[in-house]
Every structure is written in C-alpha cells, then in structure tokens.
JSON list of C-alpha atoms in Angstrom, two decimals:
[
{"chain": "A", "resi": 1, "resn": "ASP", "atom": "CA", "xyz": [47.36, -38.56, 40.89]},
{"chain": "A", "resi": 2, "resn": "ALA", "atom": "CA", "xyz": [46.87, -38.06, 37.19]},
{"chain": "A", "resi": 3, "resn": "LYS", "atom": "CA", "xyz": [49.41, -35.85, 35.50]},
{"chain": "A", "resi": 4, "resn": "THR", "atom": "CA", "xyz": [48.18, -32.77, 33.64]},
{"chain": "A", "resi": 5, "resn": "THR", "atom": "CA", "xyz": [49.71, -31.00, 30.66]},
{"chain": "A", "resi": 6, "resn": "GLN", "atom": "CA", "xyz": [48.95, -27.39, 29.81]},
{"chain": "A", "resi": 7, "resn": "PRO", "atom": "CA", "xyz": [50.43, -25.02, 27.25]},
{"chain": "A", "resi": 8, "resn": "PRO", "atom": "CA", "xyz": [52.87, -22.65, 28.94]},
{"chain": "A", "resi": 9, "resn": "SER", "atom": "CA", "xyz": [51.24, -19.52, 27.58]},
{"chain": "A", "resi": 10, "resn": "MET", "atom": "CA", "xyz": [48.27, -18.23, 25.58]},
{"chain": "A", "resi": 11, "resn": "ASP", "atom": "CA", "xyz": [47.00, -14.90, 24.34]},
{"chain": "A", "resi": 12, "resn": "CYS", "atom": "CA", "xyz": [43.45, -13.68, 24.03]},
{"chain": "A", "resi": 13, "resn": "ALA", "atom": "CA", "xyz": [41.85, -10.45, 22.84]},
{"chain": "A", "resi": 14, "resn": "GLU", "atom": "CA", "xyz": [39.71, -8.59, 25.31]},
{"chain": "A", "resi": 15, "resn": "GLY", "atom": "CA", "xyz": [36.03, -9.43, 24.91]},
{"chain": "A", "resi": 16, "resn": "ARG", "atom": "CA", "xyz": [36.71, -12.70, 23.16]},
{"chain": "A", "resi": 17, "resn": "ALA", "atom": "CA", "xyz": [36.40, -16.16, 24.65]},
{"chain": "A", "resi": 18, "resn": "ALA", "atom": "CA", "xyz": [39.54, -17.62, 26.18]},
{"chain": "A", "resi": 19, "resn": "ASN", "atom": "CA", "xyz": [39.77, -21.38, 25.79]},
{"chain": "A", "resi": 20, "resn": "LEU", "atom": "CA", "xyz": [42.41, -22.98, 27.99]},
{"chain": "A", "resi": 21, "resn": "PRO", "atom": "CA", "xyz": [43.15, -26.66, 27.29]},
{"chain": "A", "resi": 22, "resn": "CYS", "atom": "CA", "xyz": [44.35, -29.30, 29.70]},
{"chain": "A", "resi": 23, "resn": "ASN", "atom": "CA", "xyz": [45.40, -32.86, 28.97]},
{"chain": "A", "resi": 24, "resn": "HIS", "atom": "CA", "xyz": [44.92, -35.50, 31.64]},
{"chain": "A", "resi": 25, "resn": "SER", "atom": "CA", "xyz": [45.08, -38.77, 29.72]},
{"chain": "A", "resi": 26, "resn": "THR", "atom": "CA", "xyz": [45.75, -40.91, 32.82]},
{"chain": "A", "resi": 27, "resn": "ILE", "atom": "CA", "xyz": [42.78, -39.62, 34.79]},
{"chain": "A", "resi": 28, "resn": "SER", "atom": "CA", "xyz": [40.99, -42.20, 36.93]},
{"chain": "A", "resi": 29, "resn": "GLY", "atom": "CA", "xyz": [37.27, -42.65, 37.17]},
{"chain": "A", "resi": 30, "resn": "ASN", "atom": "CA", "xyz": [37.00, -41.03, 40.58]},
{"chain": "A", "resi": 31, "resn": "GLU", "atom": "CA", "xyz": [39.20, -38.02, 39.83]},
{"chain": "A", "resi": 32, "resn": "TYR", "atom": "CA", "xyz": [37.82, -34.55, 39.36]},
{"chain": "A", "resi": 33, "resn": "VAL", "atom": "CA", "xyz": [39.28, -31.76, 37.25]},
{"chain": "A", "resi": 34, "resn": "TYR", "atom": "CA", "xyz": [39.82, -28.54, 39.18]},
{"chain": "A", "resi": 35, "resn": "TRP", "atom": "CA", "xyz": [40.82, -25.15, 37.82]},
{"chain": "A", "resi": 36, "resn": "TYR", "atom": "CA", "xyz": [42.47, -22.38, 39.75]},
{"chain": "A", "resi": 37, "resn": "ARG", "atom": "CA", "xyz": [44.04, -19.14, 38.68]},
{"chain": "A", "resi": 38, "resn": "GLN", "atom": "CA", "xyz": [46.62, -16.86, 40.21]},
{"chain": "A", "resi": 39, "resn": "ILE", "atom": "CA", "xyz": [46.57, -13.21, 39.31]},
{"chain": "A", "resi": 40, "resn": "HIS", "atom": "CA", "xyz": [49.92, -11.55, 39.76]},
{"chain": "A", "resi": 41, "resn": "SER", "atom": "CA", "xyz": [51.01, -11.33, 43.40]},
{"chain": "A", "resi": 42, "resn": "GLN", "atom": "CA", "xyz": [47.68, -12.62, 44.70]},
{"chain": "A", "resi": 43, "resn": "GLY", "atom": "CA", "xyz": [46.67, -15.94, 46.23]},
{"chain": "A", "resi": 44, "resn": "PRO", "atom": "CA", "xyz": [45.29, -18.64, 43.93]},
{"chain": "A", "resi": 45, "resn": "GLN", "atom": "CA", "xyz": [41.57, -18.42, 43.27]},
{"chain": "A", "resi": 46, "resn": "TYR", "atom": "CA", "xyz": [39.29, -21.42, 42.81]},
{"chain": "A", "resi": 47, "resn": "ILE", "atom": "CA", "xyz": [37.38, -21.23, 39.52]},
{"chain": "A", "resi": 48, "resn": "ILE", "atom": "CA", "xyz": [35.47, -24.43, 38.85]},
{"chain": "A", "resi": 49, "resn": "HIS", "atom": "CA", "xyz": [35.62, -28.20, 38.99]},
{"chain": "A", "resi": 50, "resn": "GLY", "atom": "CA", "xyz": [33.90, -31.13, 37.33]},
{"chain": "A", "resi": 51, "resn": "LEU", "atom": "CA", "xyz": [33.85, -34.90, 37.05]},
{"chain": "A", "resi": 52, "resn": "LYS", "atom": "CA", "xyz": [32.42, -35.76, 33.66]},
{"chain": "A", "resi": 53, "resn": "ASN", "atom": "CA", "xyz": [29.56, -33.40, 32.91]},
{"chain": "A", "resi": 54, "resn": "ASN", "atom": "CA", "xyz": [30.18, -29.92, 31.62]},
{"chain": "A", "resi": 55, "resn": "GLU", "atom": "CA", "xyz": [29.96, -27.31, 34.34]},
{"chain": "A", "resi": 56, "resn": "THR", "atom": "CA", "xyz": [29.26, -23.59, 34.32]},
{"chain": "A", "resi": 57, "resn": "ASN", "atom": "CA", "xyz": [29.36, -20.97, 37.02]},
{"chain": "A", "resi": 58, "resn": "GLU", "atom": "CA", "xyz": [29.54, -17.20, 37.14]},
{"chain": "A", "resi": 59, "resn": "MET", "atom": "CA", "xyz": [33.24, -17.23, 36.31]},
{"chain": "A", "resi": 60, "resn": "ALA", "atom": "CA", "xyz": [33.72, -19.86, 33.64]},
{"chain": "A", "resi": 61, "resn": "SER", "atom": "CA", "xyz": [32.62, -23.02, 31.90]},
{"chain": "A", "resi": 62, "resn": "LEU", "atom": "CA", "xyz": [34.38, -26.36, 32.03]},
{"chain": "A", "resi": 63, "resn": "ILE", "atom": "CA", "xyz": [34.08, -28.73, 29.12]},
{"chain": "A", "resi": 64, "resn": "ILE", "atom": "CA", "xyz": [35.30, -32.28, 29.73]},
{"chain": "A", "resi": 65, "resn": "THR", "atom": "CA", "xyz": [35.63, -34.66, 26.79]},
{"chain": "A", "resi": 66, "resn": "GLU", "atom": "CA", "xyz": [33.58, -37.82, 26.83]},
{"chain": "A", "resi": 67, "resn": "ASP", "atom": "CA", "xyz": [36.65, -40.00, 27.45]},
{"chain": "A", "resi": 68, "resn": "ARG", "atom": "CA", "xyz": [37.71, -37.51, 30.18]},
{"chain": "A", "resi": 69, "resn": "LYS", "atom": "CA", "xyz": [41.25, -37.39, 28.86]},
{"chain": "A", "resi": 70, "resn": "SER", "atom": "CA", "xyz": [41.17, -33.66, 28.32]},
{"chain": "A", "resi": 71, "resn": "SER", "atom": "CA", "xyz": [39.22, -30.61, 29.31]},
{"chain": "A", "resi": 72, "resn": "THR", "atom": "CA", "xyz": [38.88, -26.95, 28.37]},
{"chain": "A", "resi": 73, "resn": "LEU", "atom": "CA", "xyz": [38.28, -24.01, 30.65]},
{"chain": "A", "resi": 74, "resn": "ILE", "atom": "CA", "xyz": [36.32, -21.30, 28.89]},
{"chain": "A", "resi": 75, "resn": "LEU", "atom": "CA", "xyz": [36.23, -17.68, 29.98]},
{"chain": "A", "resi": 76, "resn": "PRO", "atom": "CA", "xyz": [33.38, -16.46, 27.76]},
{"chain": "A", "resi": 77, "resn": "HIS", "atom": "CA", "xyz": [34.28, -12.77, 27.57]},
{"chain": "A", "resi": 78, "resn": "ALA", "atom": "CA", "xyz": [37.84, -12.27, 28.70]},
{"chain": "A", "resi": 79, "resn": "THR", "atom": "CA", "xyz": [38.81, -8.98, 30.31]},
{"chain": "A", "resi": 80, "resn": "LEU", "atom": "CA", "xyz": [42.21, -7.54, 31.12]},
{"chain": "A", "resi": 81, "resn": "ARG", "atom": "CA", "xyz": [41.64, -8.61, 34.72]},
{"chain": "A", "resi": 82, "resn": "ASP", "atom": "CA", "xyz": [41.59, -12.24, 33.60]},
{"chain": "A", "resi": 83, "resn": "THR", "atom": "CA", "xyz": [45.31, -12.07, 32.84]},
{"chain": "A", "resi": 84, "resn": "ALA", "atom": "CA", "xyz": [46.71, -14.70, 35.20]},
{"chain": "A", "resi": 85, "resn": "VAL", "atom": "CA", "xyz": [48.31, -18.12, 35.51]},
{"chain": "A", "resi": 86, "resn": "TYR", "atom": "CA", "xyz": [45.67, -20.83, 35.15]},
{"chain": "A", "resi": 87, "resn": "TYR", "atom": "CA", "xyz": [46.20, -24.19, 36.80]},
{"chain": "A", "resi": 88, "resn": "CYS", "atom": "CA", "xyz": [44.50, -27.44, 35.89]},
{"chain": "A", "resi": 89, "resn": "ILE", "atom": "CA", "xyz": [44.62, -29.99, 38.73]},
{"chain": "A", "resi": 90, "resn": "VAL", "atom": "CA", "xyz": [43.27, -33.53, 38.82]},
{"chain": "A", "resi": 91, "resn": "ARG", "atom": "CA", "xyz": [42.44, -35.03, 42.22]},
{"chain": "A", "resi": 92, "resn": "ALA", "atom": "CA", "xyz": [40.16, -37.65, 43.64]},
{"chain": "A", "resi": 93, "resn": "ALA", "atom": "CA", "xyz": [37.47, -36.14, 45.82]},
{"chain": "A", "resi": 94, "resn": "GLY", "atom": "CA", "xyz": [37.68, -37.34, 49.40]},
{"chain": "A", "resi": 95, "resn": "GLY", "atom": "CA", "xyz": [40.18, -40.06, 50.01]},
{"chain": "A", "resi": 96, "resn": "THR", "atom": "CA", "xyz": [43.26, -39.78, 52.14]},
{"chain": "A", "resi": 97, "resn": "SER", "atom": "CA", "xyz": [44.99, -36.87, 50.45]},
{"chain": "A", "resi": 98, "resn": "TYR", "atom": "CA", "xyz": [43.14, -34.46, 52.73]},
{"chain": "A", "resi": 99, "resn": "GLY", "atom": "CA", "xyz": [42.88, -31.62, 50.29]},
{"chain": "A", "resi": 100, "resn": "LYS", "atom": "CA", "xyz": [46.50, -31.62, 49.21]},
{"chain": "A", "resi": 101, "resn": "LEU", "atom": "CA", "xyz": [46.52, -29.54, 46.04]},
{"chain": "A", "resi": 102, "resn": "THR", "atom": "CA", "xyz": [49.48, -30.03, 43.72]},
{"chain": "A", "resi": 103, "resn": "PHE", "atom": "CA", "xyz": [50.06, -27.08, 41.43]},
{"chain": "A", "resi": 104, "resn": "GLY", "atom": "CA", "xyz": [51.99, -27.48, 38.20]},
{"chain": "A", "resi": 105, "resn": "GLN", "atom": "CA", "xyz": [53.37, -24.71, 36.03]},
{"chain": "A", "resi": 106, "resn": "GLY", "atom": "CA", "xyz": [50.00, -23.75, 34.59]},
{"chain": "A", "resi": 107, "resn": "THR", "atom": "CA", "xyz": [49.20, -21.61, 31.56]},
{"chain": "A", "resi": 108, "resn": "ILE", "atom": "CA", "xyz": [50.00, -17.91, 31.56]},
{"chain": "A", "resi": 109, "resn": "LEU", "atom": "CA", "xyz": [46.99, -16.26, 29.92]},
{"chain": "A", "resi": 110, "resn": "THR", "atom": "CA", "xyz": [47.55, -12.75, 28.67]},
{"chain": "A", "resi": 111, "resn": "VAL", "atom": "CA", "xyz": [44.48, -10.79, 27.68]},
{"chain": "A", "resi": 112, "resn": "HIS", "atom": "CA", "xyz": [45.32, -7.84, 25.48]},
{"chain": "A", "resi": 113, "resn": "PRO", "atom": "CA", "xyz": [43.24, -4.84, 24.43]},
{"chain": "B", "resi": 1, "resn": "ASP", "atom": "CA", "xyz": [35.04, -8.57, 54.56]},
{"chain": "B", "resi": 2, "resn": "THR", "atom": "CA", "xyz": [38.25, -10.45, 53.83]},
{"chain": "B", "resi": 3, "resn": "ALA", "atom": "CA", "xyz": [37.61, -14.20, 53.89]},
{"chain": "B", "resi": 4, "resn": "VAL", "atom": "CA", "xyz": [41.18, -15.34, 54.51]},
{"chain": "B", "resi": 5, "resn": "SER", "atom": "CA", "xyz": [43.59, -12.77, 55.88]},
{"chain": "B", "resi": 6, "resn": "GLN", "atom": "CA", "xyz": [47.29, -12.92, 56.61]},
{"chain": "B", "resi": 7, "resn": "THR", "atom": "CA", "xyz": [49.63, -10.68, 58.55]},
{"chain": "B", "resi": 8, "resn": "PRO", "atom": "CA", "xyz": [52.06, -9.29, 57.81]},
{"chain": "B", "resi": 9, "resn": "LYS", "atom": "CA", "xyz": [51.92, -8.82, 54.05]},
{"chain": "B", "resi": 10, "resn": "TYR", "atom": "CA", "xyz": [55.66, -8.24, 53.86]},
{"chain": "B", "resi": 11, "resn": "LEU", "atom": "CA", "xyz": [58.34, -9.47, 56.22]},
{"chain": "B", "resi": 12, "resn": "VAL", "atom": "CA", "xyz": [62.02, -8.66, 55.88]},
{"chain": "B", "resi": 13, "resn": "THR", "atom": "CA", "xyz": [64.36, -10.17, 58.42]},
{"chain": "B", "resi": 14, "resn": "GLN", "atom": "CA", "xyz": [67.88, -11.39, 58.89]},
{"chain": "B", "resi": 15, "resn": "MET", "atom": "CA", "xyz": [69.21, -14.92, 58.90]},
{"chain": "B", "resi": 16, "resn": "GLY", "atom": "CA", "xyz": [68.94, -16.64, 62.24]},
{"chain": "B", "resi": 17, "resn": "ASN", "atom": "CA", "xyz": [65.90, -14.71, 63.43]},
{"chain": "B", "resi": 18, "resn": "ASP", "atom": "CA", "xyz": [62.60, -16.26, 64.47]},
{"chain": "B", "resi": 19, "resn": "LYS", "atom": "CA", "xyz": [59.39, -14.94, 62.93]},
{"chain": "B", "resi": 20, "resn": "SER", "atom": "CA", "xyz": [55.70, -15.73, 62.79]},
{"chain": "B", "resi": 21, "resn": "ILE", "atom": "CA", "xyz": [53.02, -15.28, 60.15]},
{"chain": "B", "resi": 22, "resn": "LYS", "atom": "CA", "xyz": [49.39, -15.20, 61.19]},
{"chain": "B", "resi": 23, "resn": "CYS", "atom": "CA", "xyz": [46.35, -16.39, 59.28]},
{"chain": "B", "resi": 24, "resn": "GLU", "atom": "CA", "xyz": [42.67, -16.03, 60.03]},
{"chain": "B", "resi": 25, "resn": "GLN", "atom": "CA", "xyz": [39.59, -17.15, 58.12]},
{"chain": "B", "resi": 26, "resn": "ASN", "atom": "CA", "xyz": [36.04, -15.96, 58.73]},
{"chain": "B", "resi": 27, "resn": "LEU", "atom": "CA", "xyz": [34.37, -18.51, 56.47]},
{"chain": "B", "resi": 28, "resn": "GLY", "atom": "CA", "xyz": [33.56, -21.00, 59.21]},
{"chain": "B", "resi": 29, "resn": "HIS", "atom": "CA", "xyz": [35.74, -23.59, 57.50]},
{"chain": "B", "resi": 30, "resn": "ASP", "atom": "CA", "xyz": [37.11, -26.60, 59.35]},
{"chain": "B", "resi": 31, "resn": "THR", "atom": "CA", "xyz": [40.43, -26.95, 57.51]},
{"chain": "B", "resi": 32, "resn": "MET", "atom": "CA", "xyz": [43.33, -24.59, 56.98]},
{"chain": "B", "resi": 33, "resn": "TYR", "atom": "CA", "xyz": [46.55, -24.91, 54.99]},
{"chain": "B", "resi": 34, "resn": "TRP", "atom": "CA", "xyz": [49.95, -23.34, 54.51]},
{"chain": "B", "resi": 35, "resn": "TYR", "atom": "CA", "xyz": [51.53, -23.26, 51.04]},
{"chain": "B", "resi": 36, "resn": "LYS", "atom": "CA", "xyz": [54.93, -21.96, 49.96]},
{"chain": "B", "resi": 37, "resn": "GLN", "atom": "CA", "xyz": [55.60, -20.36, 46.58]},
{"chain": "B", "resi": 38, "resn": "ASP", "atom": "CA", "xyz": [59.27, -20.12, 45.78]},
{"chain": "B", "resi": 39, "resn": "SER", "atom": "CA", "xyz": [61.11, -17.84, 43.39]},
{"chain": "B", "resi": 40, "resn": "LYS", "atom": "CA", "xyz": [60.35, -20.16, 40.48]},
{"chain": "B", "resi": 41, "resn": "LYS", "atom": "CA", "xyz": [56.65, -19.74, 41.25]},
{"chain": "B", "resi": 42, "resn": "PHE", "atom": "CA", "xyz": [56.07, -23.35, 42.21]},
{"chain": "B", "resi": 43, "resn": "LEU", "atom": "CA", "xyz": [53.34, -23.60, 44.81]},
{"chain": "B", "resi": 44, "resn": "LYS", "atom": "CA", "xyz": [53.68, -26.44, 47.32]},
{"chain": "B", "resi": 45, "resn": "ILE", "atom": "CA", "xyz": [51.66, -27.44, 50.33]},
{"chain": "B", "resi": 46, "resn": "MET", "atom": "CA", "xyz": [53.42, -27.45, 53.68]},
{"chain": "B", "resi": 47, "resn": "PHE", "atom": "CA", "xyz": [50.82, -28.16, 56.36]},
{"chain": "B", "resi": 48, "resn": "SER", "atom": "CA", "xyz": [47.13, -28.66, 56.89]},
{"chain": "B", "resi": 49, "resn": "TYR", "atom": "CA", "xyz": [45.04, -28.54, 60.05]},
{"chain": "B", "resi": 50, "resn": "ASN", "atom": "CA", "xyz": [41.51, -29.80, 60.51]},
{"chain": "B", "resi": 51, "resn": "ASN", "atom": "CA", "xyz": [39.74, -28.60, 63.64]},
{"chain": "B", "resi": 52, "resn": "LYS", "atom": "CA", "xyz": [43.10, -27.87, 65.25]},
{"chain": "B", "resi": 53, "resn": "GLU", "atom": "CA", "xyz": [44.47, -31.32, 64.33]},
{"chain": "B", "resi": 54, "resn": "LEU", "atom": "CA", "xyz": [47.50, -31.63, 62.04]},
{"chain": "B", "resi": 55, "resn": "ILE", "atom": "CA", "xyz": [46.53, -33.75, 59.02]},
{"chain": "B", "resi": 56, "resn": "ILE", "atom": "CA", "xyz": [49.15, -32.89, 56.40]},
{"chain": "B", "resi": 57, "resn": "ASN", "atom": "CA", "xyz": [52.80, -32.42, 57.23]},
{"chain": "B", "resi": 58, "resn": "GLU", "atom": "CA", "xyz": [54.93, -32.39, 54.12]},
{"chain": "B", "resi": 59, "resn": "THR", "atom": "CA", "xyz": [58.70, -32.72, 54.13]},
{"chain": "B", "resi": 60, "resn": "VAL", "atom": "CA", "xyz": [59.33, -29.39, 55.75]},
{"chain": "B", "resi": 61, "resn": "PRO", "atom": "CA", "xyz": [62.28, -28.57, 58.05]},
{"chain": "B", "resi": 62, "resn": "ASN", "atom": "CA", "xyz": [61.28, -28.77, 61.69]},
{"chain": "B", "resi": 63, "resn": "ARG", "atom": "CA", "xyz": [62.24, -25.10, 61.98]},
{"chain": "B", "resi": 64, "resn": "PHE", "atom": "CA", "xyz": [58.72, -24.56, 60.65]},
{"chain": "B", "resi": 65, "resn": "SER", "atom": "CA", "xyz": [56.03, -25.10, 63.25]},
{"chain": "B", "resi": 66, "resn": "PRO", "atom": "CA", "xyz": [52.36, -24.46, 62.57]},
{"chain": "B", "resi": 67, "resn": "LYS", "atom": "CA", "xyz": [50.05, -23.65, 65.44]},
{"chain": "B", "resi": 68, "resn": "SER", "atom": "CA", "xyz": [46.28, -23.63, 65.39]},
{"chain": "B", "resi": 69, "resn": "PRO", "atom": "CA", "xyz": [44.77, -22.03, 68.51]},
{"chain": "B", "resi": 70, "resn": "ASP", "atom": "CA", "xyz": [41.28, -22.55, 67.10]},
{"chain": "B", "resi": 71, "resn": "LYS", "atom": "CA", "xyz": [39.84, -23.62, 63.78]},
{"chain": "B", "resi": 72, "resn": "ALA", "atom": "CA", "xyz": [39.68, -20.04, 62.49]},
{"chain": "B", "resi": 73, "resn": "HIS", "atom": "CA", "xyz": [43.40, -19.43, 62.95]},
{"chain": "B", "resi": 74, "resn": "LEU", "atom": "CA", "xyz": [46.53, -21.11, 61.69]},
{"chain": "B", "resi": 75, "resn": "ASN", "atom": "CA", "xyz": [49.84, -19.45, 62.42]},
{"chain": "B", "resi": 76, "resn": "LEU", "atom": "CA", "xyz": [53.24, -20.35, 61.05]},
{"chain": "B", "resi": 77, "resn": "HIS", "atom": "CA", "xyz": [56.31, -19.92, 63.21]},
{"chain": "B", "resi": 78, "resn": "ILE", "atom": "CA", "xyz": [59.75, -20.17, 61.65]},
{"chain": "B", "resi": 79, "resn": "ASN", "atom": "CA", "xyz": [62.89, -20.56, 63.75]},
{"chain": "B", "resi": 80, "resn": "SER", "atom": "CA", "xyz": [66.44, -19.78, 62.71]},
{"chain": "B", "resi": 81, "resn": "LEU", "atom": "CA", "xyz": [65.50, -18.30, 59.35]},
{"chain": "B", "resi": 82, "resn": "GLU", "atom": "CA", "xyz": [67.67, -19.17, 56.36]},
{"chain": "B", "resi": 83, "resn": "LEU", "atom": "CA", "xyz": [68.13, -17.48, 53.00]},
{"chain": "B", "resi": 84, "resn": "GLY", "atom": "CA", "xyz": [66.25, -20.34, 51.32]},
{"chain": "B", "resi": 85, "resn": "ASP", "atom": "CA", "xyz": [63.16, -19.57, 53.36]},
{"chain": "B", "resi": 86, "resn": "SER", "atom": "CA", "xyz": [62.61, -16.46, 51.25]},
{"chain": "B", "resi": 87, "resn": "ALA", "atom": "CA", "xyz": [59.32, -17.05, 49.45]},
{"chain": "B", "resi": 88, "resn": "VAL", "atom": "CA", "xyz": [55.68, -16.09, 49.43]},
{"chain": "B", "resi": 89, "resn": "TYR", "atom": "CA", "xyz": [53.64, -18.01, 51.98]},
{"chain": "B", "resi": 90, "resn": "PHE", "atom": "CA", "xyz": [49.95, -18.50, 51.38]},
{"chain": "B", "resi": 91, "resn": "CYS", "atom": "CA", "xyz": [47.35, -19.55, 53.87]},
{"chain": "B", "resi": 92, "resn": "ALA", "atom": "CA", "xyz": [44.16, -21.24, 52.64]},
{"chain": "B", "resi": 93, "resn": "SER", "atom": "CA", "xyz": [41.02, -22.77, 54.05]},
{"chain": "B", "resi": 94, "resn": "SER", "atom": "CA", "xyz": [38.37, -25.23, 52.96]},
{"chain": "B", "resi": 95, "resn": "GLN", "atom": "CA", "xyz": [35.05, -26.28, 54.36]},
{"chain": "B", "resi": 96, "resn": "VAL", "atom": "CA", "xyz": [36.06, -29.84, 55.04]},
{"chain": "B", "resi": 97, "resn": "ARG", "atom": "CA", "xyz": [39.31, -31.74, 55.34]},
{"chain": "B", "resi": 98, "resn": "ASN", "atom": "CA", "xyz": [39.31, -33.42, 51.94]},
{"chain": "B", "resi": 99, "resn": "SER", "atom": "CA", "xyz": [38.04, -30.55, 49.85]},
{"chain": "B", "resi": 100, "resn": "TYR", "atom": "CA", "xyz": [40.00, -29.22, 46.92]},
{"chain": "B", "resi": 101, "resn": "GLU", "atom": "CA", "xyz": [37.85, -26.09, 46.78]},
{"chain": "B", "resi": 102, "resn": "GLN", "atom": "CA", "xyz": [40.17, -23.93, 48.80]},
{"chain": "B", "resi": 103, "resn": "TYR", "atom": "CA", "xyz": [40.18, -20.21, 49.49]},
{"chain": "B", "resi": 104, "resn": "PHE", "atom": "CA", "xyz": [43.55, -18.53, 49.64]},
{"chain": "B", "resi": 105, "resn": "GLY", "atom": "CA", "xyz": [44.79, -15.52, 51.51]},
{"chain": "B", "resi": 106, "resn": "PRO", "atom": "CA", "xyz": [46.73, -12.67, 49.88]},
{"chain": "B", "resi": 107, "resn": "GLY", "atom": "CA", "xyz": [50.12, -14.10, 50.82]},
{"chain": "B", "resi": 108, "resn": "THR", "atom": "CA", "xyz": [53.06, -13.00, 52.96]},
{"chain": "B", "resi": 109, "resn": "ARG", "atom": "CA", "xyz": [56.26, -12.18, 51.15]},
{"chain": "B", "resi": 110, "resn": "LEU", "atom": "CA", "xyz": [59.16, -13.22, 53.36]},
{"chain": "B", "resi": 111, "resn": "THR", "atom": "CA", "xyz": [62.63, -11.97, 52.52]},
{"chain": "B", "resi": 112, "resn": "VAL", "atom": "CA", "xyz": [65.55, -13.26, 54.53]},
{"chain": "B", "resi": 113, "resn": "THR", "atom": "CA", "xyz": [68.78, -11.26, 54.20]}
]
C-alpha cells in the first residue's frame, strides 16, 4: 500500500475553507485516495474518496493532482464541528485486502471562532 | 436510527475476567469489522466478517474471539482480560467485503484494572 504523509496539525478560522494536504508519491494506478475523520471520542466517519478525477459531495471536495502524487481535502466553509483528526488513506479498490483500512496519525484540524 | 450500534459504551472490569462487546448494524451491509484504538490513538483492524465468514484475522491474541450470529451482528468476546486490552473498540460495517467505505459505531471504551 502506498504510504501517505500528512501534516500533524492545522488551524482554520470558522467560515473559511480548510485545505488539508496529503502526499502519496508512491501511489499505484489502481489505488484510490480515501479520507476519513474522527471527531473526539467518536467513531471514524467516511468523508470522500477518488481515483484521479476531482470529487465533491455534501461534506467536502477532493482535489487530486494530475500525477496523483498528492491530494487536498477541502472543507469549503469550516465550522467548529469540523474540528477532528483527518486521515488520508490510499488503498486499491477490491483486491485481496478485504476492506482492511490502515489509519496513520492523520492531521488534527482545529477550527477556531 | 443508529446505523452501527455498540453495547456497552463503557466497560470497566478487572484483570482475568471475560467480557463481551456487541455490535449491530441496520444498514443491510454484508461485512463487519472490529478495530482497536489504543492510548496513542492508533486505530488498527482486528477482524472482519463477510456474511458470517471470517475474512480478516490480524495478529490478535486468541483470547479475542469474534462471533457473528448473522450478518447484522458481530460480537467480540475477550477472555482473561489483561491491562493491555484497555482501549476503545470500534465496530464498523461496509456494503461489500472489499469496500473501504466503512461506517463506524460509536465505540466501546474498555478499561481493565
């Protein structure tokens, strides 16, 4: 599995866009980028995933560079409730790993008033 | 309605005891998982069941035994509890066995004294 690198922490002002970077320079052609977050004391929450095209859903947008070596999760209007640890995970869809998610240390995003 | 539920939310017990944690999902998913989050906040997969069949069994002491009576339930039984078993245990589910879009429960905080 490709290794991911994320900054340990980031700050964002409430109402502004939060842009969380992730490096995955060894990503393979069949590997997707997944983002999860964990709000304090809760279970991780799936946010979004993508292969090479940019993706958007009701929670966030995912921008993947053309060479796919990095990506950015964008929370367009961060709120205090978005304060959480954000995990970037790279996995090949399907295959024999049977859904085994491997969480790293993630980025602690703090949204302040 | 809670999609993935776990009971109990908190469990305090003494070393040597046997305890169980229950998990239920009402999403109609085929696959369920158990993850452990230790005191350093690392989240690691322990087991996965697909339609009552064990498909992931990580290097976990055999004191831990998952049981899936049906595809909506995955329980975790722990024998002879040790201090190092203290952690938060999360149950998750996904629609199919190789999906990384997983839905997590609220967690069970186990404290062994």
